[in-house]
Coordinates of N, CA and C in Angstrom, one line a residue:
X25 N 31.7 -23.2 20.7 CA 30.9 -22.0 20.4 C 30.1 -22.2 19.1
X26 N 28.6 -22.0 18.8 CA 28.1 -22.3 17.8 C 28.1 -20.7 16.9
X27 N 28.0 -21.8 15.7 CA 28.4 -20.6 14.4 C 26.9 -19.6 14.4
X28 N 26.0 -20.2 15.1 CA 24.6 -19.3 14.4 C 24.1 -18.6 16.0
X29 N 23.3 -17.8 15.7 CA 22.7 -17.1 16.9 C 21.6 -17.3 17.5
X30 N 20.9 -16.7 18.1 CA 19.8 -17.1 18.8 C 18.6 -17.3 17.9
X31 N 18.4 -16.6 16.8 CA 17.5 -17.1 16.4 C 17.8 -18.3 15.0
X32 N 19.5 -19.0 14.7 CA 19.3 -19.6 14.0 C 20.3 -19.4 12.9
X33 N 20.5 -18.3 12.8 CA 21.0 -17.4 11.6 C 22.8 -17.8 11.7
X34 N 23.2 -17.6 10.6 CA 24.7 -18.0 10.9 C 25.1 -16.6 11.5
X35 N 26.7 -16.2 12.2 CA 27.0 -15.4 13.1 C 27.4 -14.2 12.0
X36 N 28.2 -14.7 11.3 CA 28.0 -13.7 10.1 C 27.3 -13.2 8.7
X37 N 26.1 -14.3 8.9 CA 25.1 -13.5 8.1 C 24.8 -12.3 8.7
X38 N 24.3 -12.6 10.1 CA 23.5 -11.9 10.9 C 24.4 -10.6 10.9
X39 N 25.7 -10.3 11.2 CA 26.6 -9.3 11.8 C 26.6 -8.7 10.1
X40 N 26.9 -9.0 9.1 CA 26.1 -8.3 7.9 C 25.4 -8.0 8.1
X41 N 23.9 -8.7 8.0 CA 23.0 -7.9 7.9 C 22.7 -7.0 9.0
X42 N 23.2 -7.1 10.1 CA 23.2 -5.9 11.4 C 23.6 -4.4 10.9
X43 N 25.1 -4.6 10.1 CA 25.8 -3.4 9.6 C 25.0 -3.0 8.4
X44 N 24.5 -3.4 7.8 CA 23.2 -2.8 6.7 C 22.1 -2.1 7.2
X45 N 21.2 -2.9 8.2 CA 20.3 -2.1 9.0 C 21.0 -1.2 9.6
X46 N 21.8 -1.1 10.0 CA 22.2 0.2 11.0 C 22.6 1.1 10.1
X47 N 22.9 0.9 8.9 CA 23.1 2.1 7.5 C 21.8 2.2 7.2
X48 N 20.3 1.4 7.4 CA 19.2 1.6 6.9 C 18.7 2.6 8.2
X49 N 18.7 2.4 9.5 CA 18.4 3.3 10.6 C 19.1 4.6 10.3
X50 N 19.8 4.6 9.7 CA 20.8 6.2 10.0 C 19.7 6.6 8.5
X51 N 19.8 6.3 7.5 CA 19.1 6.7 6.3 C 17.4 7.3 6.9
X52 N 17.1 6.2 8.0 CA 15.4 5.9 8.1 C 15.5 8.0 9.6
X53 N 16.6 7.8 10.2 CA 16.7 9.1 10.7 C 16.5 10.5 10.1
X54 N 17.4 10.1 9.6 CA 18.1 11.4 8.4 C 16.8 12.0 8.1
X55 N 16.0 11.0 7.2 CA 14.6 11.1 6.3 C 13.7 11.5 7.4
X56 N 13.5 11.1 8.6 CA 12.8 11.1 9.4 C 13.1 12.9 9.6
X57 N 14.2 13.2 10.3 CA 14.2 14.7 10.5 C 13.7 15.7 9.5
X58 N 14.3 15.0 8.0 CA 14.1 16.0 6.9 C 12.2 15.9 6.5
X59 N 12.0 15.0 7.4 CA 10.4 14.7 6.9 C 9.6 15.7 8.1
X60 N 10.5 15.8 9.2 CA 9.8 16.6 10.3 C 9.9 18.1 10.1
X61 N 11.1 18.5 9.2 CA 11.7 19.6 9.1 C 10.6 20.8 8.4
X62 N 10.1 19.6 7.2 CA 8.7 19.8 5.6 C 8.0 20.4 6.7
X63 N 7.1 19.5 7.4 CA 6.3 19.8 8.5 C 6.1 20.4 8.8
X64 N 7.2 21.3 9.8 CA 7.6 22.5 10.0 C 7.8 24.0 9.1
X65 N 8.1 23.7 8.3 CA 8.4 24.5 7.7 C 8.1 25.4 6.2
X66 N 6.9 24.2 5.9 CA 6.4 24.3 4.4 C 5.3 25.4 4.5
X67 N 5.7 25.8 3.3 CA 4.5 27.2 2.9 C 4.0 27.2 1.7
X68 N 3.3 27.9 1.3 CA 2.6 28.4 -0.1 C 1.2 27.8 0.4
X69 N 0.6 27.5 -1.3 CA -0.7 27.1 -1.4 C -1.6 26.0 -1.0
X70 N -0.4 24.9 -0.9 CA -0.8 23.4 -0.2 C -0.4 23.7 1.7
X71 N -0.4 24.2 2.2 CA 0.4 24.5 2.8 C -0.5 23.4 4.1
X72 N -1.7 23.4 4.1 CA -2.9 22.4 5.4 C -2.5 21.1 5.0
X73 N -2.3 20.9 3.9 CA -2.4 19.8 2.6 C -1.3 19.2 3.1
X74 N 0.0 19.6 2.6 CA 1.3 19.2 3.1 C 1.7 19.0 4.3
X75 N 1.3 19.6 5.4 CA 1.3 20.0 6.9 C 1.0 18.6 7.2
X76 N -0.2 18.4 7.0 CA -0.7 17.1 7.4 C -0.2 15.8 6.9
X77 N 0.1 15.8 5.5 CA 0.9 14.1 4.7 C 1.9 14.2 5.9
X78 N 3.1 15.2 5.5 CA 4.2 15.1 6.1 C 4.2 14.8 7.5
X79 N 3.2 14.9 8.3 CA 3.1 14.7 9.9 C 3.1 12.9 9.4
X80 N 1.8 12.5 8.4 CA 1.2 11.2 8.4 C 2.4 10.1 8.3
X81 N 3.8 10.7 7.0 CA 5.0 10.2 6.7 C 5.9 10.4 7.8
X82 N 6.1 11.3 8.7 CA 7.5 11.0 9.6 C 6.4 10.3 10.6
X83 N 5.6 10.1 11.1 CA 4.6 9.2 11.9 C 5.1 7.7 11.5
X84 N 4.7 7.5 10.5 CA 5.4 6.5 9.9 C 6.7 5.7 9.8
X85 N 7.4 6.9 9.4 CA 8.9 6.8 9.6 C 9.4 6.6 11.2
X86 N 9.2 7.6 11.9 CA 9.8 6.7 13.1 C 9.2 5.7 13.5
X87 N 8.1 5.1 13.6 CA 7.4 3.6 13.7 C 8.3 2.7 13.4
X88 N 9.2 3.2 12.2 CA 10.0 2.0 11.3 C 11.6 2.2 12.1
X89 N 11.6 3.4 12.4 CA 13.1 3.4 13.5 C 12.8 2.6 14.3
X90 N 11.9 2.4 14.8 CA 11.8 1.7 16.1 C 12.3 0.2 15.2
X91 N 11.2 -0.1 14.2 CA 11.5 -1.6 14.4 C 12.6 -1.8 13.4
X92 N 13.2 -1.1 12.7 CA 14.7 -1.9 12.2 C 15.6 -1.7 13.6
X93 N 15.8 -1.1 14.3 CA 16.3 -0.9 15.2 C 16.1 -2.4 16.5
X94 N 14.5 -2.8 16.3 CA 15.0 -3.8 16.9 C 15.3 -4.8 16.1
X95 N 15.2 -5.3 14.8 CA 15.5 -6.2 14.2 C 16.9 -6.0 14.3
X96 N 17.6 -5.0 14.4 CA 19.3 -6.0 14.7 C 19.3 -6.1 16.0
X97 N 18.6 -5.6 17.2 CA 18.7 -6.2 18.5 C 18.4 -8.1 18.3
X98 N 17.4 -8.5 17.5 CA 17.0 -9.6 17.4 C 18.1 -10.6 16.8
X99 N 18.8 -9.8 15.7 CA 19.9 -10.1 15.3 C 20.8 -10.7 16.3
X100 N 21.2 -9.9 17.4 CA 22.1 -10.1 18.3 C 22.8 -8.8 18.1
X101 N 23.0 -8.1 17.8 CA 23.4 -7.0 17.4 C 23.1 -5.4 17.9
X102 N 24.2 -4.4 18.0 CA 23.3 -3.0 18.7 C 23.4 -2.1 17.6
X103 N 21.7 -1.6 17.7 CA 21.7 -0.6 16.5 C 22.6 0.9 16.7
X104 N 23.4 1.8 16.2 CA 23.5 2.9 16.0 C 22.6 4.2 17.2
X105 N 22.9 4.8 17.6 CA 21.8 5.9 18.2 C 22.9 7.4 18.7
X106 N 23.8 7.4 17.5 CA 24.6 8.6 17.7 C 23.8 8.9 16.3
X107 N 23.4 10.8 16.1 CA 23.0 11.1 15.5 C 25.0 11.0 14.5
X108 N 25.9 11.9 15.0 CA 27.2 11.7 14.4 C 27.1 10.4 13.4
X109 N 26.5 9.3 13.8 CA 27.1 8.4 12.8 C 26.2 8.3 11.7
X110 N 24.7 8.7 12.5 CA 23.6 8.7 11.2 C 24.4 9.9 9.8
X111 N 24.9 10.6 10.3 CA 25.3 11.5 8.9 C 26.2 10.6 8.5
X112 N 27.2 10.1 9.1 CA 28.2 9.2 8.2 C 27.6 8.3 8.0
X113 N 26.6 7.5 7.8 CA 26.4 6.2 7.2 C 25.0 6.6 6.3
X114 N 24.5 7.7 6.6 CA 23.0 7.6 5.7 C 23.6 8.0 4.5
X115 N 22.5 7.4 3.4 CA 22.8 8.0 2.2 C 22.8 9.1 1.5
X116 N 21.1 9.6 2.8 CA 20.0 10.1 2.5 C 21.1 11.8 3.3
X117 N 20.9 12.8 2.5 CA 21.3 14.1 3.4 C 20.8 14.6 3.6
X118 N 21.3 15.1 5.6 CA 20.4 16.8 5.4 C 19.7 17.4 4.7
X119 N 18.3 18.0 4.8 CA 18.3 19.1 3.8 C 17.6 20.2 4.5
X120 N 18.4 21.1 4.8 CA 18.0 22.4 5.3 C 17.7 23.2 4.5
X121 N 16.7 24.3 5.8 CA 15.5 25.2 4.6 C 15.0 25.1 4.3
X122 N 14.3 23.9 3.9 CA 13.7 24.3 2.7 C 11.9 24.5 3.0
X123 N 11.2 25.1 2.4 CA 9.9 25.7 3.1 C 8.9 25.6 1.8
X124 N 9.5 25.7 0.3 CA 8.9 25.3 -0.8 C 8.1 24.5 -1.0
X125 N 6.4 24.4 -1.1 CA 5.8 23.0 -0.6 C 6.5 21.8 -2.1
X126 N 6.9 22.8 -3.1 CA 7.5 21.3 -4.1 C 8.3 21.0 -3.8
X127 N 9.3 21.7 -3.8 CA 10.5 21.4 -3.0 C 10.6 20.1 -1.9
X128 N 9.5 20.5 -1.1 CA 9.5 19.4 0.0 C 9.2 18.2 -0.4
X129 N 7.9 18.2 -1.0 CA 7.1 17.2 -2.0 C 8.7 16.1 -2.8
X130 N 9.3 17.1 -3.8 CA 10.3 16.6 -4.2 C 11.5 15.6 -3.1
X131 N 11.8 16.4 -2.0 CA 12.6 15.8 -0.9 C 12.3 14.6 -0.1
X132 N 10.9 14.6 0.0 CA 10.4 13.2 -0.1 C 10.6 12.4 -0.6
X133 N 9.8 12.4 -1.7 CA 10.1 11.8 -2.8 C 11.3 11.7 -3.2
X134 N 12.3 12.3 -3.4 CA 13.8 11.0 -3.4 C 14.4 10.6 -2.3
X135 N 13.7 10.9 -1.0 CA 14.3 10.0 0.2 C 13.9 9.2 0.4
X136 N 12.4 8.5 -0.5 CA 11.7 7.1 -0.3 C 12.3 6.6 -1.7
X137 N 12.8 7.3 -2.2 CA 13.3 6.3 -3.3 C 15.0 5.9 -3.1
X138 N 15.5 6.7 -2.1 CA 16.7 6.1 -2.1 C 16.7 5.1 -1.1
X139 N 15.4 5.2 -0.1 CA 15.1 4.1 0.7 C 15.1 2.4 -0.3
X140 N 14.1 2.6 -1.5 CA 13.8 1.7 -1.9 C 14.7 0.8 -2.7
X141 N 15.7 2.0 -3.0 CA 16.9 1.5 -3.7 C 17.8 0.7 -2.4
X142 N 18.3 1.2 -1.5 CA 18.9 0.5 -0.4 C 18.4 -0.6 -0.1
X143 N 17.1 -0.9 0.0 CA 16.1 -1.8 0.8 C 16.2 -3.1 0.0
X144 N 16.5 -3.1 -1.1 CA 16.4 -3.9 -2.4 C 17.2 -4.3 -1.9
X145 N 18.9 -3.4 -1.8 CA 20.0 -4.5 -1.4 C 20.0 -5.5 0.1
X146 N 19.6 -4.7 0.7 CA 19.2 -5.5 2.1 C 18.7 -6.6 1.6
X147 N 17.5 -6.3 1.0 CA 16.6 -7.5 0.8 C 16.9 -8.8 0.3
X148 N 18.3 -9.2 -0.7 CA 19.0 -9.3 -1.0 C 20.0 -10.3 -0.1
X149 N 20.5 -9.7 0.5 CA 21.8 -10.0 1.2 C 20.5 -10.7 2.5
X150 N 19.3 -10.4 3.1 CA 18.6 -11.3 3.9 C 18.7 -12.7 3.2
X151 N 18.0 -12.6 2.0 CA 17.7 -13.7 1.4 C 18.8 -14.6 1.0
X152 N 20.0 -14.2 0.6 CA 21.2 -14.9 0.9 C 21.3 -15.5 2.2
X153 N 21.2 -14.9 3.1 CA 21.3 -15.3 4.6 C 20.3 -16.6 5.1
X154 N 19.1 -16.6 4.2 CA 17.7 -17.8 4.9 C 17.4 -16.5 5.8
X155 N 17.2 -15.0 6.0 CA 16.5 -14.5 7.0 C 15.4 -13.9 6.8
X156 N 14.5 -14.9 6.9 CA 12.9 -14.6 6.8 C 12.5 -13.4 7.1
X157 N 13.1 -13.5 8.4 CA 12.0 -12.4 9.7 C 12.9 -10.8 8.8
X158 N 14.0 -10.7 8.5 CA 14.2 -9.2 7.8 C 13.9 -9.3 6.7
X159 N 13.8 -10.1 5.9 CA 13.5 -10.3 4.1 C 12.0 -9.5 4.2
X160 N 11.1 -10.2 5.3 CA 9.8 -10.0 5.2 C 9.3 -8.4 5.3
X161 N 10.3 -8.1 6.4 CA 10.0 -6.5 7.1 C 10.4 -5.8 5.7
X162 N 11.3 -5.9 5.2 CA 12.1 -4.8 4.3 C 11.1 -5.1 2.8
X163 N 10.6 -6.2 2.6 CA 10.0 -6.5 1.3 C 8.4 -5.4 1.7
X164 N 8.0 -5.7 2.9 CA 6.7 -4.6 3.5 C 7.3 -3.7 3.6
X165 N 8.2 -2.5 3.4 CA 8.8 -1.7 3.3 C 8.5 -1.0 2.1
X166 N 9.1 -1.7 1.3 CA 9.2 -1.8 0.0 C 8.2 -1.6 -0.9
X167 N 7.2 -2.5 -0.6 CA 5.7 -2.4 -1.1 C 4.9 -0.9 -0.9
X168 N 5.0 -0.9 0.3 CA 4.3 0.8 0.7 C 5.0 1.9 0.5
X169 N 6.0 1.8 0.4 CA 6.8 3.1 -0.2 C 6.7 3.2 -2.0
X170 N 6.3 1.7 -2.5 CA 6.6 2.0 -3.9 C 5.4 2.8 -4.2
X171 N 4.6 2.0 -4.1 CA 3.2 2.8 -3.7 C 3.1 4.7 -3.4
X172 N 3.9 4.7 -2.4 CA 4.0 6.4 -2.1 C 4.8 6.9 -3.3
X173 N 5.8 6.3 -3.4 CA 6.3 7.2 -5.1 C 5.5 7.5 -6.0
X174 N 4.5 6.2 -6.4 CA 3.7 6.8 -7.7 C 2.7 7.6 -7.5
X175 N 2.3 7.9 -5.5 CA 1.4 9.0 -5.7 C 2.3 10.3 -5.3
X176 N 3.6 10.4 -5.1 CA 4.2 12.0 -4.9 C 4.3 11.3 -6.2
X177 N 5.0 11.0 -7.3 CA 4.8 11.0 -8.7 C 3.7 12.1 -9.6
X178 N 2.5 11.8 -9.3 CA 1.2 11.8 -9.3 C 0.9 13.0 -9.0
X179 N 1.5 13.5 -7.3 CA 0.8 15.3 -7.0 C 1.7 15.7 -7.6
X180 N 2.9 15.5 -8.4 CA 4.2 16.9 -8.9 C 3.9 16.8 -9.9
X181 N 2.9 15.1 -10.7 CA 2.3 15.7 -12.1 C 3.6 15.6 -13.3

């Protein structure tokens, strides 16, 4: 039986880095709901303004469920799809209620940062591994979210 998998990778790089993405899918959920929730739910002044980013961001967001999700299929690996476990493994919580457009603004904005902080370590533990194909996804991750901080940074002023 050989040590590496289909695409190369040793069997337990890959099965690490599988159990990391699938703590990165439950976090990329979590955010995703709480991103759908703003959406829904946001009021005051910005209220067209917000409506719309936040459609543009969970748009986004699930695009990226999709593909970490298949990047541990590629792995050899099965991603997570019990919401139950997304609460146990994301970092990111719940956040009910909230309709505050700062508020929301704010709730973003530390769920792309706690993305960015996680994503680091992934990033990390790929590049220990030699795994290009997730190093690359998560570092493009990385890039465009840093980006989005310094402009919710920017609208809260």
């Amino acid at each position: 039986m050989s040590d590496t998998n289909a695409i190369g990778l040793h069997q337990g790089s890959a099965s690490d880095l599988a159990a990391k993405l699938n703590e990165l899918l439950a976090n990329y959920q979590i955010f995703y709901m709480n991103v759908r929730g703003y959406h829904w739910n946001v009021k005051g002044p910005n209220f067209f303004e917000l409506h719309e980013k936040f459609e543009e961001f969970y748009t986004d967001l699930l695009a990226k469920v999709d593909e970490v999700a298949e990047r541990i299929l590629t792995l050899g690996h099965k991603p997570v799809h019990a919401y139950s476990d997304y609460t146990t493994l994301s970092r990111i919580k719940e956040d009910k209620d909230v309709h505050d457009g700062e508020a929301c603004v704010r709730g973003v904005l530390s769920g792309f940062q706690t993305l960015i902080e996680f994503q680091r370590e992934i990033l990390s533990v790929a590049s220990d591994a030699d795994d290009e194909g997730t190093a690359s996804q998560i570092s493009d991750y990385i890039r465009e979210q840093e980006k989005t901080v310094w402009m919710l940074g920017a609208y809260l002023g």
